[in-house]
Amino acid sequence: MSQQGVPSRVVSDPFRFAAESRSVEGVLVAADLLRLSDALASSDGSVRWRLEGFMVEGAAGSEPRLRLQVEGTLDLRCQRCLGGLEWPLRIDTLLQPVRSGQPIPEDELEDDEVDAIEIDGELDVLALLEDEVLLALPIAPRHQVCEAPKPQGGVSEESPFAALASLRGSHSAK
C-alpha cells in the first residue's frame, strides 16, 4: 500500500506501518526544511523522499524496519567564498523503531547497517527527514577551487595585528 504526497507528514503508528508493509513518499522544497536554513545559500532545490516499512526476522522474532530514502540537490553556502554550492544529496538509511523505554537490542548496537530510533507514539516524518539531512551535510561545505571574499574595493587591508607586531618588534630590541 503506497500513499502519494504528504497528506499529514505523520505516521500514526510506525510499528503497524512496518507490519503492514506500507510506504509514503513526497517532495519537499528546501524552504520547508527550516532547520537547514543557516546552511543554505538559497531555498532553491527540493528533495524527493520515500519512507517504507517492512518486517525482518530477528533473534526475538519479527522486527519492524523503516527505510528512508532521500534524493535531491541543495544549494549550500560555501564556507570559503560564501557563495552558493550545488550539493547532491542521496540518503538511504535503515531504521529499527524501538518503543520508548524499551532497551535497544544488543545486536543492533553492534550493527552499523541499522540505526535504532526511539518512538513514543507518532513518527513525525518531516522531523526525521530533517534529522537525516542534517546528519548528511558536510561539516564545512566548500568549492574545490574558490577565493575568500575580498573587502569592498577588492584591496585587502593590512591586518591591525601586523601594526601591533611591528611595535612589539621595536620595543624588544631595547
JSON list of C-alpha atoms in Angstrom, two decimals:
[
{"chain": "A", "resi": 1, "resn": "MET", "atom": "CA", "xyz": [0.00, 0.00, 0.00]},
{"chain": "A", "resi": 2, "resn": "SER", "atom": "CA", "xyz": [1.52, 3.32, -1.05]},
{"chain": "A", "resi": 3, "resn": "GLN", "atom": "CA", "xyz": [0.40, 6.89, -0.46]},
{"chain": "A", "resi": 4, "resn": "GLN", "atom": "CA", "xyz": [1.44, 9.75, -2.73]},
{"chain": "A", "resi": 5, "resn": "GLY", "atom": "CA", "xyz": [2.17, 13.24, -1.46]},
{"chain": "A", "resi": 6, "resn": "VAL", "atom": "CA", "xyz": [2.41, 14.39, 2.10]},
{"chain": "A", "resi": 7, "resn": "PRO", "atom": "CA", "xyz": [-1.12, 14.47, 3.49]},
{"chain": "A", "resi": 8, "resn": "SER", "atom": "CA", "xyz": [-0.09, 14.72, 7.13]},
{"chain": "A", "resi": 9, "resn": "ARG", "atom": "CA", "xyz": [3.68, 14.08, 7.30]},
{"chain": "A", "resi": 10, "resn": "VAL", "atom": "CA", "xyz": [2.96, 11.93, 10.35]},
{"chain": "A", "resi": 11, "resn": "VAL", "atom": "CA", "xyz": [2.91, 8.14, 10.63]},
{"chain": "A", "resi": 12, "resn": "SER", "atom": "CA", "xyz": [0.46, 7.49, 13.46]},
{"chain": "A", "resi": 13, "resn": "ASP", "atom": "CA", "xyz": [1.75, 4.01, 14.38]},
{"chain": "A", "resi": 14, "resn": "PRO", "atom": "CA", "xyz": [5.17, 3.21, 12.87]},
{"chain": "A", "resi": 15, "resn": "PHE", "atom": "CA", "xyz": [5.08, -0.38, 14.18]},
{"chain": "A", "resi": 16, "resn": "ARG", "atom": "CA", "xyz": [1.79, -1.10, 12.40]},
{"chain": "A", "resi": 17, "resn": "PHE", "atom": "CA", "xyz": [3.08, 0.86, 9.38]},
{"chain": "A", "resi": 18, "resn": "ALA", "atom": "CA", "xyz": [6.01, -1.61, 9.15]},
{"chain": "A", "resi": 19, "resn": "ALA", "atom": "CA", "xyz": [3.87, -4.69, 9.88]},
{"chain": "A", "resi": 20, "resn": "GLU", "atom": "CA", "xyz": [1.52, -3.75, 7.03]},
{"chain": "A", "resi": 21, "resn": "SER", "atom": "CA", "xyz": [4.45, -3.02, 4.64]},
{"chain": "A", "resi": 22, "resn": "ARG", "atom": "CA", "xyz": [3.14, 0.47, 3.92]},
{"chain": "A", "resi": 23, "resn": "SER", "atom": "CA", "xyz": [5.02, 3.36, 2.36]},
{"chain": "A", "resi": 24, "resn": "VAL", "atom": "CA", "xyz": [4.68, 7.12, 1.95]},
{"chain": "A", "resi": 25, "resn": "GLU", "atom": "CA", "xyz": [6.57, 9.42, -0.36]},
{"chain": "A", "resi": 26, "resn": "GLY", "atom": "CA", "xyz": [6.67, 13.01, -1.40]},
{"chain": "A", "resi": 27, "resn": "VAL", "atom": "CA", "xyz": [8.70, 16.02, -2.45]},
{"chain": "A", "resi": 28, "resn": "LEU", "atom": "CA", "xyz": [9.81, 18.82, -0.15]},
{"chain": "A", "resi": 29, "resn": "VAL", "atom": "CA", "xyz": [11.20, 22.13, -1.29]},
{"chain": "A", "resi": 30, "resn": "ALA", "atom": "CA", "xyz": [14.29, 23.30, 0.57]},
{"chain": "A", "resi": 31, "resn": "ALA", "atom": "CA", "xyz": [12.31, 26.22, 2.06]},
{"chain": "A", "resi": 32, "resn": "ASP", "atom": "CA", "xyz": [10.28, 23.65, 4.06]},
{"chain": "A", "resi": 33, "resn": "LEU", "atom": "CA", "xyz": [13.45, 22.37, 5.76]},
{"chain": "A", "resi": 34, "resn": "LEU", "atom": "CA", "xyz": [13.57, 25.17, 8.34]},
{"chain": "A", "resi": 35, "resn": "ARG", "atom": "CA", "xyz": [16.42, 23.77, 10.46]},
{"chain": "A", "resi": 36, "resn": "LEU", "atom": "CA", "xyz": [18.67, 23.77, 7.38]},
{"chain": "A", "resi": 37, "resn": "SER", "atom": "CA", "xyz": [18.16, 27.45, 6.57]},
{"chain": "A", "resi": 38, "resn": "ASP", "atom": "CA", "xyz": [21.52, 28.51, 8.11]},
{"chain": "A", "resi": 39, "resn": "ALA", "atom": "CA", "xyz": [23.43, 26.10, 5.88]},
{"chain": "A", "resi": 40, "resn": "LEU", "atom": "CA", "xyz": [21.64, 27.07, 2.66]},
{"chain": "A", "resi": 41, "resn": "ALA", "atom": "CA", "xyz": [22.71, 29.83, 0.29]},
{"chain": "A", "resi": 42, "resn": "SER", "atom": "CA", "xyz": [19.18, 29.85, -1.14]},
{"chain": "A", "resi": 43, "resn": "SER", "atom": "CA", "xyz": [15.96, 27.95, -0.64]},
{"chain": "A", "resi": 44, "resn": "ASP", "atom": "CA", "xyz": [16.09, 26.73, -4.25]},
{"chain": "A", "resi": 45, "resn": "GLY", "atom": "CA", "xyz": [16.11, 23.00, -4.69]},
{"chain": "A", "resi": 46, "resn": "SER", "atom": "CA", "xyz": [13.98, 20.16, -3.48]},
{"chain": "A", "resi": 47, "resn": "VAL", "atom": "CA", "xyz": [14.29, 16.64, -2.16]},
{"chain": "A", "resi": 48, "resn": "ARG", "atom": "CA", "xyz": [12.30, 13.55, -3.08]},
{"chain": "A", "resi": 49, "resn": "TRP", "atom": "CA", "xyz": [11.75, 11.18, -0.20]},
{"chain": "A", "resi": 50, "resn": "ARG", "atom": "CA", "xyz": [10.24, 7.77, 0.46]},
{"chain": "A", "resi": 51, "resn": "LEU", "atom": "CA", "xyz": [9.61, 6.02, 3.77]},
{"chain": "A", "resi": 52, "resn": "GLU", "atom": "CA", "xyz": [8.73, 2.34, 3.63]},
{"chain": "A", "resi": 53, "resn": "GLY", "atom": "CA", "xyz": [8.04, -0.12, 6.40]},
{"chain": "A", "resi": 54, "resn": "PHE", "atom": "CA", "xyz": [8.68, -3.84, 6.46]},
{"chain": "A", "resi": 55, "resn": "MET", "atom": "CA", "xyz": [9.40, -6.69, 8.86]},
{"chain": "A", "resi": 56, "resn": "VAL", "atom": "CA", "xyz": [12.56, -8.81, 9.21]},
{"chain": "A", "resi": 57, "resn": "GLU", "atom": "CA", "xyz": [13.22, -11.98, 11.15]},
{"chain": "A", "resi": 58, "resn": "GLY", "atom": "CA", "xyz": [15.46, -11.31, 14.13]},
{"chain": "A", "resi": 59, "resn": "ALA", "atom": "CA", "xyz": [16.56, -13.08, 17.29]},
{"chain": "A", "resi": 60, "resn": "ALA", "atom": "CA", "xyz": [13.30, -12.16, 19.03]},
{"chain": "A", "resi": 61, "resn": "GLY", "atom": "CA", "xyz": [11.03, -12.96, 16.06]},
{"chain": "A", "resi": 62, "resn": "SER", "atom": "CA", "xyz": [9.71, -10.45, 13.54]},
{"chain": "A", "resi": 63, "resn": "GLU", "atom": "CA", "xyz": [11.10, -6.96, 13.99]},
{"chain": "A", "resi": 64, "resn": "PRO", "atom": "CA", "xyz": [9.94, -3.74, 12.30]},
{"chain": "A", "resi": 65, "resn": "ARG", "atom": "CA", "xyz": [12.20, -1.75, 9.99]},
{"chain": "A", "resi": 66, "resn": "LEU", "atom": "CA", "xyz": [11.82, 1.61, 8.29]},
{"chain": "A", "resi": 67, "resn": "ARG", "atom": "CA", "xyz": [13.83, 2.57, 5.22]},
{"chain": "A", "resi": 68, "resn": "LEU", "atom": "CA", "xyz": [14.16, 6.28, 4.48]},
{"chain": "A", "resi": 69, "resn": "GLN", "atom": "CA", "xyz": [15.43, 7.25, 1.05]},
{"chain": "A", "resi": 70, "resn": "VAL", "atom": "CA", "xyz": [16.10, 10.88, 0.14]},
{"chain": "A", "resi": 71, "resn": "GLU", "atom": "CA", "xyz": [17.42, 12.32, -3.14]},
{"chain": "A", "resi": 72, "resn": "GLY", "atom": "CA", "xyz": [17.77, 15.85, -4.39]},
{"chain": "A", "resi": 73, "resn": "THR", "atom": "CA", "xyz": [20.02, 18.86, -4.68]},
{"chain": "A", "resi": 74, "resn": "LEU", "atom": "CA", "xyz": [20.53, 21.58, -2.09]},
{"chain": "A", "resi": 75, "resn": "ASP", "atom": "CA", "xyz": [22.19, 24.97, -2.56]},
{"chain": "A", "resi": 76, "resn": "LEU", "atom": "CA", "xyz": [24.60, 25.07, 0.40]},
{"chain": "A", "resi": 77, "resn": "ARG", "atom": "CA", "xyz": [26.66, 28.10, 1.44]},
{"chain": "A", "resi": 78, "resn": "CYS", "atom": "CA", "xyz": [30.37, 27.67, 0.67]},
{"chain": "A", "resi": 79, "resn": "GLN", "atom": "CA", "xyz": [32.32, 28.32, 3.87]},
{"chain": "A", "resi": 80, "resn": "ARG", "atom": "CA", "xyz": [35.24, 29.84, 1.94]},
{"chain": "A", "resi": 81, "resn": "CYS", "atom": "CA", "xyz": [33.64, 32.25, -0.55]},
{"chain": "A", "resi": 82, "resn": "LEU", "atom": "CA", "xyz": [30.12, 32.36, 0.99]},
{"chain": "A", "resi": 83, "resn": "GLY", "atom": "CA", "xyz": [28.59, 31.72, -2.44]},
{"chain": "A", "resi": 84, "resn": "GLY", "atom": "CA", "xyz": [26.18, 29.00, -3.44]},
{"chain": "A", "resi": 85, "resn": "LEU", "atom": "CA", "xyz": [27.39, 25.42, -3.74]},
{"chain": "A", "resi": 86, "resn": "GLU", "atom": "CA", "xyz": [25.19, 22.90, -5.52]},
{"chain": "A", "resi": 87, "resn": "TRP", "atom": "CA", "xyz": [25.32, 19.78, -3.36]},
{"chain": "A", "resi": 88, "resn": "PRO", "atom": "CA", "xyz": [23.78, 16.47, -4.44]},
{"chain": "A", "resi": 89, "resn": "LEU", "atom": "CA", "xyz": [22.00, 14.69, -1.61]},
{"chain": "A", "resi": 90, "resn": "ARG", "atom": "CA", "xyz": [21.49, 10.93, -1.50]},
{"chain": "A", "resi": 91, "resn": "ILE", "atom": "CA", "xyz": [20.44, 9.18, 1.71]},
{"chain": "A", "resi": 92, "resn": "ASP", "atom": "CA", "xyz": [19.42, 5.56, 2.16]},
{"chain": "A", "resi": 93, "resn": "THR", "atom": "CA", "xyz": [19.09, 4.74, 5.84]},
{"chain": "A", "resi": 94, "resn": "LEU", "atom": "CA", "xyz": [17.62, 1.74, 7.62]},
{"chain": "A", "resi": 95, "resn": "LEU", "atom": "CA", "xyz": [15.97, 2.36, 10.99]},
{"chain": "A", "resi": 96, "resn": "GLN", "atom": "CA", "xyz": [14.77, 0.00, 13.69]},
{"chain": "A", "resi": 97, "resn": "PRO", "atom": "CA", "xyz": [11.91, 1.57, 15.65]},
{"chain": "A", "resi": 98, "resn": "VAL", "atom": "CA", "xyz": [12.03, 0.83, 19.38]},
{"chain": "A", "resi": 99, "resn": "ARG", "atom": "CA", "xyz": [9.22, 1.71, 21.75]},
{"chain": "A", "resi": 100, "resn": "SER", "atom": "CA", "xyz": [10.04, 4.45, 24.22]},
{"chain": "A", "resi": 101, "resn": "GLY", "atom": "CA", "xyz": [11.52, 2.97, 27.40]},
{"chain": "A", "resi": 102, "resn": "GLN", "atom": "CA", "xyz": [12.48, -0.36, 25.81]},
{"chain": "A", "resi": 103, "resn": "PRO", "atom": "CA", "xyz": [16.16, -1.24, 25.71]},
{"chain": "A", "resi": 104, "resn": "ILE", "atom": "CA", "xyz": [17.87, -1.17, 22.32]},
{"chain": "A", "resi": 105, "resn": "PRO", "atom": "CA", "xyz": [18.64, -4.76, 21.27]},
{"chain": "A", "resi": 106, "resn": "GLU", "atom": "CA", "xyz": [22.30, -5.69, 21.83]},
{"chain": "A", "resi": 107, "resn": "ASP", "atom": "CA", "xyz": [22.77, -6.96, 18.28]},
{"chain": "A", "resi": 108, "resn": "GLU", "atom": "CA", "xyz": [21.53, -3.61, 16.92]},
{"chain": "A", "resi": 109, "resn": "LEU", "atom": "CA", "xyz": [24.22, -1.75, 18.86]},
{"chain": "A", "resi": 110, "resn": "GLU", "atom": "CA", "xyz": [26.86, -3.79, 17.01]},
{"chain": "A", "resi": 111, "resn": "ASP", "atom": "CA", "xyz": [25.20, -3.47, 13.58]},
{"chain": "A", "resi": 112, "resn": "ASP", "atom": "CA", "xyz": [26.24, -0.34, 11.65]},
{"chain": "A", "resi": 113, "resn": "GLU", "atom": "CA", "xyz": [23.69, -1.10, 8.91]},
{"chain": "A", "resi": 114, "resn": "VAL", "atom": "CA", "xyz": [20.69, -0.29, 11.14]},
{"chain": "A", "resi": 115, "resn": "ASP", "atom": "CA", "xyz": [20.10, 2.67, 13.47]},
{"chain": "A", "resi": 116, "resn": "ALA", "atom": "CA", "xyz": [17.69, 2.34, 16.36]},
{"chain": "A", "resi": 117, "resn": "ILE", "atom": "CA", "xyz": [15.16, 5.12, 16.75]},
{"chain": "A", "resi": 118, "resn": "GLU", "atom": "CA", "xyz": [13.11, 5.52, 19.90]},
{"chain": "A", "resi": 119, "resn": "ILE", "atom": "CA", "xyz": [9.48, 6.23, 19.10]},
{"chain": "A", "resi": 120, "resn": "ASP", "atom": "CA", "xyz": [6.82, 7.34, 21.53]},
{"chain": "A", "resi": 121, "resn": "GLY", "atom": "CA", "xyz": [3.52, 7.27, 19.66]},
{"chain": "A", "resi": 122, "resn": "GLU", "atom": "CA", "xyz": [3.57, 9.00, 16.28]},
{"chain": "A", "resi": 123, "resn": "LEU", "atom": "CA", "xyz": [6.52, 9.44, 13.94]},
{"chain": "A", "resi": 124, "resn": "ASP", "atom": "CA", "xyz": [6.97, 12.95, 12.51]},
{"chain": "A", "resi": 125, "resn": "VAL", "atom": "CA", "xyz": [8.32, 12.18, 9.05]},
{"chain": "A", "resi": 126, "resn": "LEU", "atom": "CA", "xyz": [9.39, 15.79, 8.35]},
{"chain": "A", "resi": 127, "resn": "ALA", "atom": "CA", "xyz": [11.43, 15.92, 11.58]},
{"chain": "A", "resi": 128, "resn": "LEU", "atom": "CA", "xyz": [13.02, 12.54, 10.77]},
{"chain": "A", "resi": 129, "resn": "LEU", "atom": "CA", "xyz": [13.79, 13.73, 7.25]},
{"chain": "A", "resi": 130, "resn": "GLU", "atom": "CA", "xyz": [15.40, 16.94, 8.53]},
{"chain": "A", "resi": 131, "resn": "ASP", "atom": "CA", "xyz": [17.44, 14.99, 11.10]},
{"chain": "A", "resi": 132, "resn": "GLU", "atom": "CA", "xyz": [18.83, 12.67, 8.45]},
{"chain": "A", "resi": 133, "resn": "VAL", "atom": "CA", "xyz": [19.63, 15.53, 6.05]},
{"chain": "A", "resi": 134, "resn": "LEU", "atom": "CA", "xyz": [21.41, 17.47, 8.83]},
{"chain": "A", "resi": 135, "resn": "LEU", "atom": "CA", "xyz": [23.48, 14.39, 9.65]},
{"chain": "A", "resi": 136, "resn": "ALA", "atom": "CA", "xyz": [24.42, 14.00, 5.97]},
{"chain": "A", "resi": 137, "resn": "LEU", "atom": "CA", "xyz": [25.58, 17.60, 5.46]},
{"chain": "A", "resi": 138, "resn": "PRO", "atom": "CA", "xyz": [29.33, 18.21, 5.24]},
{"chain": "A", "resi": 139, "resn": "ILE", "atom": "CA", "xyz": [30.78, 20.00, 8.27]},
{"chain": "A", "resi": 140, "resn": "ALA", "atom": "CA", "xyz": [32.25, 22.83, 6.20]},
{"chain": "A", "resi": 141, "resn": "PRO", "atom": "CA", "xyz": [30.93, 22.75, 2.63]},
{"chain": "A", "resi": 142, "resn": "ARG", "atom": "CA", "xyz": [33.18, 24.49, 0.11]},
{"chain": "A", "resi": 143, "resn": "HIS", "atom": "CA", "xyz": [34.03, 24.54, -3.55]},
{"chain": "A", "resi": 144, "resn": "GLN", "atom": "CA", "xyz": [37.09, 22.66, -4.78]},
{"chain": "A", "resi": 145, "resn": "VAL", "atom": "CA", "xyz": [38.52, 25.97, -6.00]},
{"chain": "A", "resi": 146, "resn": "CYS", "atom": "CA", "xyz": [37.32, 29.42, -4.92]},
{"chain": "A", "resi": 147, "resn": "GLU", "atom": "CA", "xyz": [38.66, 32.54, -3.28]},
{"chain": "A", "resi": 148, "resn": "ALA", "atom": "CA", "xyz": [37.74, 34.08, 0.03]},
{"chain": "A", "resi": 149, "resn": "PRO", "atom": "CA", "xyz": [35.66, 37.23, -0.36]},
{"chain": "A", "resi": 150, "resn": "LYS", "atom": "CA", "xyz": [37.69, 40.44, -0.63]},
{"chain": "A", "resi": 151, "resn": "PRO", "atom": "CA", "xyz": [36.80, 43.62, 1.24]},
{"chain": "A", "resi": 152, "resn": "GLN", "atom": "CA", "xyz": [34.93, 46.37, -0.56]},
{"chain": "A", "resi": 153, "resn": "GLY", "atom": "CA", "xyz": [37.04, 47.80, -3.36]},
{"chain": "A", "resi": 154, "resn": "GLY", "atom": "CA", "xyz": [38.87, 44.50, -3.91]},
{"chain": "A", "resi": 155, "resn": "VAL", "atom": "CA", "xyz": [42.01, 45.54, -1.99]},
{"chain": "A", "resi": 156, "resn": "SER", "atom": "CA", "xyz": [42.83, 43.64, 1.17]},
{"chain": "A", "resi": 157, "resn": "GLU", "atom": "CA", "xyz": [43.72, 45.86, 4.09]},
{"chain": "A", "resi": 158, "resn": "GLU", "atom": "CA", "xyz": [46.67, 45.30, 6.38]},
{"chain": "A", "resi": 159, "resn": "SER", "atom": "CA", "xyz": [45.74, 43.42, 9.49]},
{"chain": "A", "resi": 160, "resn": "PRO", "atom": "CA", "xyz": [45.60, 45.56, 12.65]},
{"chain": "A", "resi": 161, "resn": "PHE", "atom": "CA", "xyz": [47.71, 42.88, 14.30]},
{"chain": "A", "resi": 162, "resn": "ALA", "atom": "CA", "xyz": [50.51, 43.48, 11.82]},
{"chain": "A", "resi": 163, "resn": "ALA", "atom": "CA", "xyz": [50.89, 47.03, 13.20]},
{"chain": "A", "resi": 164, "resn": "LEU", "atom": "CA", "xyz": [51.00, 45.64, 16.75]},
{"chain": "A", "resi": 165, "resn": "ALA", "atom": "CA", "xyz": [53.63, 43.11, 15.74]},
{"chain": "A", "resi": 166, "resn": "SER", "atom": "CA", "xyz": [55.85, 45.86, 14.34]},
{"chain": "A", "resi": 167, "resn": "LEU", "atom": "CA", "xyz": [55.56, 47.82, 17.61]},
{"chain": "A", "resi": 168, "resn": "ARG", "atom": "CA", "xyz": [56.38, 44.74, 19.61]},
{"chain": "A", "resi": 169, "resn": "GLY", "atom": "CA", "xyz": [59.48, 44.11, 17.50]},
{"chain": "A", "resi": 170, "resn": "SER", "atom": "CA", "xyz": [60.82, 47.68, 18.06]},
{"chain": "A", "resi": 171, "resn": "HIS", "atom": "CA", "xyz": [60.42, 47.51, 21.86]},
{"chain": "A", "resi": 172, "resn": "SER", "atom": "CA", "xyz": [62.04, 44.11, 22.29]},
{"chain": "A", "resi": 173, "resn": "ALA", "atom": "CA", "xyz": [65.31, 45.37, 20.77]},
{"chain": "A", "resi": 174, "resn": "LYS", "atom": "CA", "xyz": [65.90, 47.84, 23.65]}
]
